[in-house]
Amino acid sequence: MSQEQALTGVRILDFSQVLAGPFATQQLAQLGAQVIKIEQPVGGDMTRGLMSANSDGMAPSFLSANLGKRSLALDLKKPDAREIIHKLVAQADVVVENFKPGT
């Protein structure tokens, strides 16, 4: 029998990258939220190769900050990807991002 956690049933759409945002949403995932991380198709989150030339996109800092999340790579400049994002946002309870101002 599984126990419900504090955030069971909460869906979070995570556009954040470079540790601070991903760490915050990882904590929410550990509390039971369903977190869907959105990354660029080429390169993804910048921490994928942080401090590890041979990480194959799976640097320890990236893995620990994204534990328990689902992941989706989308090019947000493409109309089809934006359509998918609109559908995901409509189903999300929370959207997290840490884009630079004006993005």
JSON list of C-alpha atoms in Angstrom, two decimals:
[
{"chain": "A", "resi": 1, "resn": "MET", "atom": "CA", "xyz": [0.00, 0.00, 0.00]},
{"chain": "A", "resi": 2, "resn": "SER", "atom": "CA", "xyz": [1.52, 3.32, -1.05]},
{"chain": "A", "resi": 3, "resn": "GLN", "atom": "CA", "xyz": [1.22, 6.41, 1.10]},
{"chain": "A", "resi": 4, "resn": "GLU", "atom": "CA", "xyz": [0.14, 9.69, -0.37]},
{"chain": "A", "resi": 5, "resn": "GLN", "atom": "CA", "xyz": [2.68, 12.44, 0.00]},
{"chain": "A", "resi": 6, "resn": "ALA", "atom": "CA", "xyz": [2.06, 16.12, 0.66]},
{"chain": "A", "resi": 7, "resn": "LEU", "atom": "CA", "xyz": [2.09, 17.07, -3.05]},
{"chain": "A", "resi": 8, "resn": "THR", "atom": "CA", "xyz": [0.57, 13.95, -4.58]},
{"chain": "A", "resi": 9, "resn": "GLY", "atom": "CA", "xyz": [-1.67, 15.04, -7.46]},
{"chain": "A", "resi": 10, "resn": "VAL", "atom": "CA", "xyz": [0.15, 18.34, -8.08]},
{"chain": "A", "resi": 11, "resn": "ARG", "atom": "CA", "xyz": [1.56, 18.71, -11.60]},
{"chain": "A", "resi": 12, "resn": "ILE", "atom": "CA", "xyz": [4.51, 21.06, -12.13]},
{"chain": "A", "resi": 13, "resn": "LEU", "atom": "CA", "xyz": [5.84, 22.16, -15.49]},
{"chain": "A", "resi": 14, "resn": "ASP", "atom": "CA", "xyz": [9.54, 22.94, -15.01]},
{"chain": "A", "resi": 15, "resn": "PHE", "atom": "CA", "xyz": [11.38, 25.18, -17.49]},
{"chain": "A", "resi": 16, "resn": "SER", "atom": "CA", "xyz": [14.17, 25.97, -15.02]},
{"chain": "A", "resi": 17, "resn": "GLN", "atom": "CA", "xyz": [17.83, 25.12, -15.45]},
{"chain": "A", "resi": 18, "resn": "VAL", "atom": "CA", "xyz": [21.26, 25.52, -13.85]},
{"chain": "A", "resi": 19, "resn": "LEU", "atom": "CA", "xyz": [20.77, 24.10, -10.36]},
{"chain": "A", "resi": 20, "resn": "ALA", "atom": "CA", "xyz": [18.65, 26.59, -8.34]},
{"chain": "A", "resi": 21, "resn": "GLY", "atom": "CA", "xyz": [15.34, 26.04, -10.15]},
{"chain": "A", "resi": 22, "resn": "PRO", "atom": "CA", "xyz": [15.91, 22.34, -10.81]},
{"chain": "A", "resi": 23, "resn": "PHE", "atom": "CA", "xyz": [16.87, 21.79, -7.16]},
{"chain": "A", "resi": 24, "resn": "ALA", "atom": "CA", "xyz": [13.67, 23.52, -6.00]},
{"chain": "A", "resi": 25, "resn": "THR", "atom": "CA", "xyz": [11.46, 21.41, -8.29]},
{"chain": "A", "resi": 26, "resn": "GLN", "atom": "CA", "xyz": [13.38, 18.26, -7.33]},
{"chain": "A", "resi": 27, "resn": "GLN", "atom": "CA", "xyz": [12.40, 18.93, -3.72]},
{"chain": "A", "resi": 28, "resn": "LEU", "atom": "CA", "xyz": [8.76, 19.25, -4.83]},
{"chain": "A", "resi": 29, "resn": "ALA", "atom": "CA", "xyz": [9.06, 15.94, -6.72]},
{"chain": "A", "resi": 30, "resn": "GLN", "atom": "CA", "xyz": [10.36, 14.29, -3.56]},
{"chain": "A", "resi": 31, "resn": "LEU", "atom": "CA", "xyz": [7.20, 15.53, -1.81]},
{"chain": "A", "resi": 32, "resn": "GLY", "atom": "CA", "xyz": [5.08, 13.71, -4.39]},
{"chain": "A", "resi": 33, "resn": "ALA", "atom": "CA", "xyz": [4.51, 16.28, -7.15]},
{"chain": "A", "resi": 34, "resn": "GLN", "atom": "CA", "xyz": [4.63, 15.14, -10.76]},
{"chain": "A", "resi": 35, "resn": "VAL", "atom": "CA", "xyz": [7.34, 17.33, -12.30]},
{"chain": "A", "resi": 36, "resn": "ILE", "atom": "CA", "xyz": [7.78, 17.54, -16.06]},
{"chain": "A", "resi": 37, "resn": "LYS", "atom": "CA", "xyz": [11.09, 19.15, -17.01]},
{"chain": "A", "resi": 38, "resn": "ILE", "atom": "CA", "xyz": [11.16, 20.89, -20.40]},
{"chain": "A", "resi": 39, "resn": "GLU", "atom": "CA", "xyz": [14.57, 21.15, -22.06]},
{"chain": "A", "resi": 40, "resn": "GLN", "atom": "CA", "xyz": [16.00, 22.34, -25.36]},
{"chain": "A", "resi": 41, "resn": "PRO", "atom": "CA", "xyz": [16.48, 19.50, -27.88]},
{"chain": "A", "resi": 42, "resn": "VAL", "atom": "CA", "xyz": [20.15, 20.35, -28.40]},
{"chain": "A", "resi": 43, "resn": "GLY", "atom": "CA", "xyz": [22.21, 20.44, -25.22]},
{"chain": "A", "resi": 44, "resn": "GLY", "atom": "CA", "xyz": [19.32, 20.52, -22.76]},
{"chain": "A", "resi": 45, "resn": "ASP", "atom": "CA", "xyz": [19.94, 21.94, -19.31]},
{"chain": "A", "resi": 46, "resn": "MET", "atom": "CA", "xyz": [23.40, 23.51, -19.12]},
{"chain": "A", "resi": 47, "resn": "THR", "atom": "CA", "xyz": [24.26, 21.44, -16.04]},
{"chain": "A", "resi": 48, "resn": "ARG", "atom": "CA", "xyz": [24.14, 18.19, -18.03]},
{"chain": "A", "resi": 49, "resn": "GLY", "atom": "CA", "xyz": [27.88, 18.50, -18.68]},
{"chain": "A", "resi": 50, "resn": "LEU", "atom": "CA", "xyz": [28.85, 20.70, -15.73]},
{"chain": "A", "resi": 51, "resn": "MET", "atom": "CA", "xyz": [32.37, 19.98, -14.51]},
{"chain": "A", "resi": 52, "resn": "SER", "atom": "CA", "xyz": [32.49, 16.67, -16.33]},
{"chain": "A", "resi": 53, "resn": "ALA", "atom": "CA", "xyz": [33.92, 16.41, -19.83]},
{"chain": "A", "resi": 54, "resn": "ASN", "atom": "CA", "xyz": [32.96, 12.74, -20.04]},
{"chain": "A", "resi": 55, "resn": "SER", "atom": "CA", "xyz": [29.51, 12.89, -18.45]},
{"chain": "A", "resi": 56, "resn": "ASP", "atom": "CA", "xyz": [27.60, 11.98, -21.64]},
{"chain": "A", "resi": 57, "resn": "GLY", "atom": "CA", "xyz": [24.99, 14.54, -20.60]},
{"chain": "A", "resi": 58, "resn": "MET", "atom": "CA", "xyz": [24.47, 12.96, -17.22]},
{"chain": "A", "resi": 59, "resn": "ALA", "atom": "CA", "xyz": [26.71, 14.91, -14.84]},
{"chain": "A", "resi": 60, "resn": "PRO", "atom": "CA", "xyz": [26.13, 14.10, -11.15]},
{"chain": "A", "resi": 61, "resn": "SER", "atom": "CA", "xyz": [24.92, 17.66, -10.44]},
{"chain": "A", "resi": 62, "resn": "PHE", "atom": "CA", "xyz": [22.32, 17.34, -13.21]},
{"chain": "A", "resi": 63, "resn": "LEU", "atom": "CA", "xyz": [21.16, 13.93, -12.02]},
{"chain": "A", "resi": 64, "resn": "SER", "atom": "CA", "xyz": [20.79, 14.95, -8.39]},
{"chain": "A", "resi": 65, "resn": "ALA", "atom": "CA", "xyz": [18.88, 18.15, -9.25]},
{"chain": "A", "resi": 66, "resn": "ASN", "atom": "CA", "xyz": [16.46, 16.32, -11.55]},
{"chain": "A", "resi": 67, "resn": "LEU", "atom": "CA", "xyz": [15.77, 13.16, -9.56]},
{"chain": "A", "resi": 68, "resn": "GLY", "atom": "CA", "xyz": [12.19, 11.97, -9.82]},
{"chain": "A", "resi": 69, "resn": "LYS", "atom": "CA", "xyz": [11.20, 14.11, -12.81]},
{"chain": "A", "resi": 70, "resn": "ARG", "atom": "CA", "xyz": [9.91, 13.29, -16.25]},
{"chain": "A", "resi": 71, "resn": "SER", "atom": "CA", "xyz": [11.66, 15.06, -19.09]},
{"chain": "A", "resi": 72, "resn": "LEU", "atom": "CA", "xyz": [10.62, 16.36, -22.48]},
{"chain": "A", "resi": 73, "resn": "ALA", "atom": "CA", "xyz": [12.82, 18.05, -25.11]},
{"chain": "A", "resi": 74, "resn": "LEU", "atom": "CA", "xyz": [11.02, 20.71, -27.16]},
{"chain": "A", "resi": 75, "resn": "ASP", "atom": "CA", "xyz": [12.18, 23.53, -29.42]},
{"chain": "A", "resi": 76, "resn": "LEU", "atom": "CA", "xyz": [9.98, 26.36, -28.13]},
{"chain": "A", "resi": 77, "resn": "LYS", "atom": "CA", "xyz": [10.55, 28.31, -31.35]},
{"chain": "A", "resi": 78, "resn": "LYS", "atom": "CA", "xyz": [8.54, 25.73, -33.31]},
{"chain": "A", "resi": 79, "resn": "PRO", "atom": "CA", "xyz": [4.73, 26.08, -33.54]},
{"chain": "A", "resi": 80, "resn": "ASP", "atom": "CA", "xyz": [4.16, 22.36, -32.86]},
{"chain": "A", "resi": 81, "resn": "ALA", "atom": "CA", "xyz": [6.21, 22.56, -29.66]},
{"chain": "A", "resi": 82, "resn": "ARG", "atom": "CA", "xyz": [4.32, 25.66, -28.51]},
{"chain": "A", "resi": 83, "resn": "GLU", "atom": "CA", "xyz": [1.05, 23.80, -29.07]},
{"chain": "A", "resi": 84, "resn": "ILE", "atom": "CA", "xyz": [2.30, 20.97, -26.82]},
{"chain": "A", "resi": 85, "resn": "ILE", "atom": "CA", "xyz": [3.38, 23.50, -24.18]},
{"chain": "A", "resi": 86, "resn": "HIS", "atom": "CA", "xyz": [-0.04, 25.17, -24.23]},
{"chain": "A", "resi": 87, "resn": "LYS", "atom": "CA", "xyz": [-1.67, 21.79, -23.57]},
{"chain": "A", "resi": 88, "resn": "LEU", "atom": "CA", "xyz": [0.77, 21.00, -20.76]},
{"chain": "A", "resi": 89, "resn": "VAL", "atom": "CA", "xyz": [0.29, 24.41, -19.15]},
{"chain": "A", "resi": 90, "resn": "ALA", "atom": "CA", "xyz": [-3.48, 23.93, -19.22]},
{"chain": "A", "resi": 91, "resn": "GLN", "atom": "CA", "xyz": [-3.01, 20.71, -17.20]},
{"chain": "A", "resi": 92, "resn": "ALA", "atom": "CA", "xyz": [-0.38, 22.10, -14.81]},
{"chain": "A", "resi": 93, "resn": "ASP", "atom": "CA", "xyz": [-0.95, 23.44, -11.32]},
{"chain": "A", "resi": 94, "resn": "VAL", "atom": "CA", "xyz": [2.39, 25.25, -11.25]},
{"chain": "A", "resi": 95, "resn": "VAL", "atom": "CA", "xyz": [4.86, 26.55, -13.85]},
{"chain": "A", "resi": 96, "resn": "VAL", "atom": "CA", "xyz": [8.46, 27.16, -12.76]},
{"chain": "A", "resi": 97, "resn": "GLU", "atom": "CA", "xyz": [10.95, 29.05, -14.91]},
{"chain": "A", "resi": 98, "resn": "ASN", "atom": "CA", "xyz": [14.13, 31.02, -14.46]},
{"chain": "A", "resi": 99, "resn": "PHE", "atom": "CA", "xyz": [14.52, 32.58, -17.89]},
{"chain": "A", "resi": 100, "resn": "LYS", "atom": "CA", "xyz": [16.42, 35.81, -18.26]},
{"chain": "A", "resi": 101, "resn": "PRO", "atom": "CA", "xyz": [14.18, 38.92, -18.29]},
{"chain": "A", "resi": 102, "resn": "GLY", "atom": "CA", "xyz": [12.40, 39.43, -21.60]},
{"chain": "A", "resi": 103, "resn": "THR", "atom": "CA", "xyz": [12.39, 35.77, -22.64]}
]
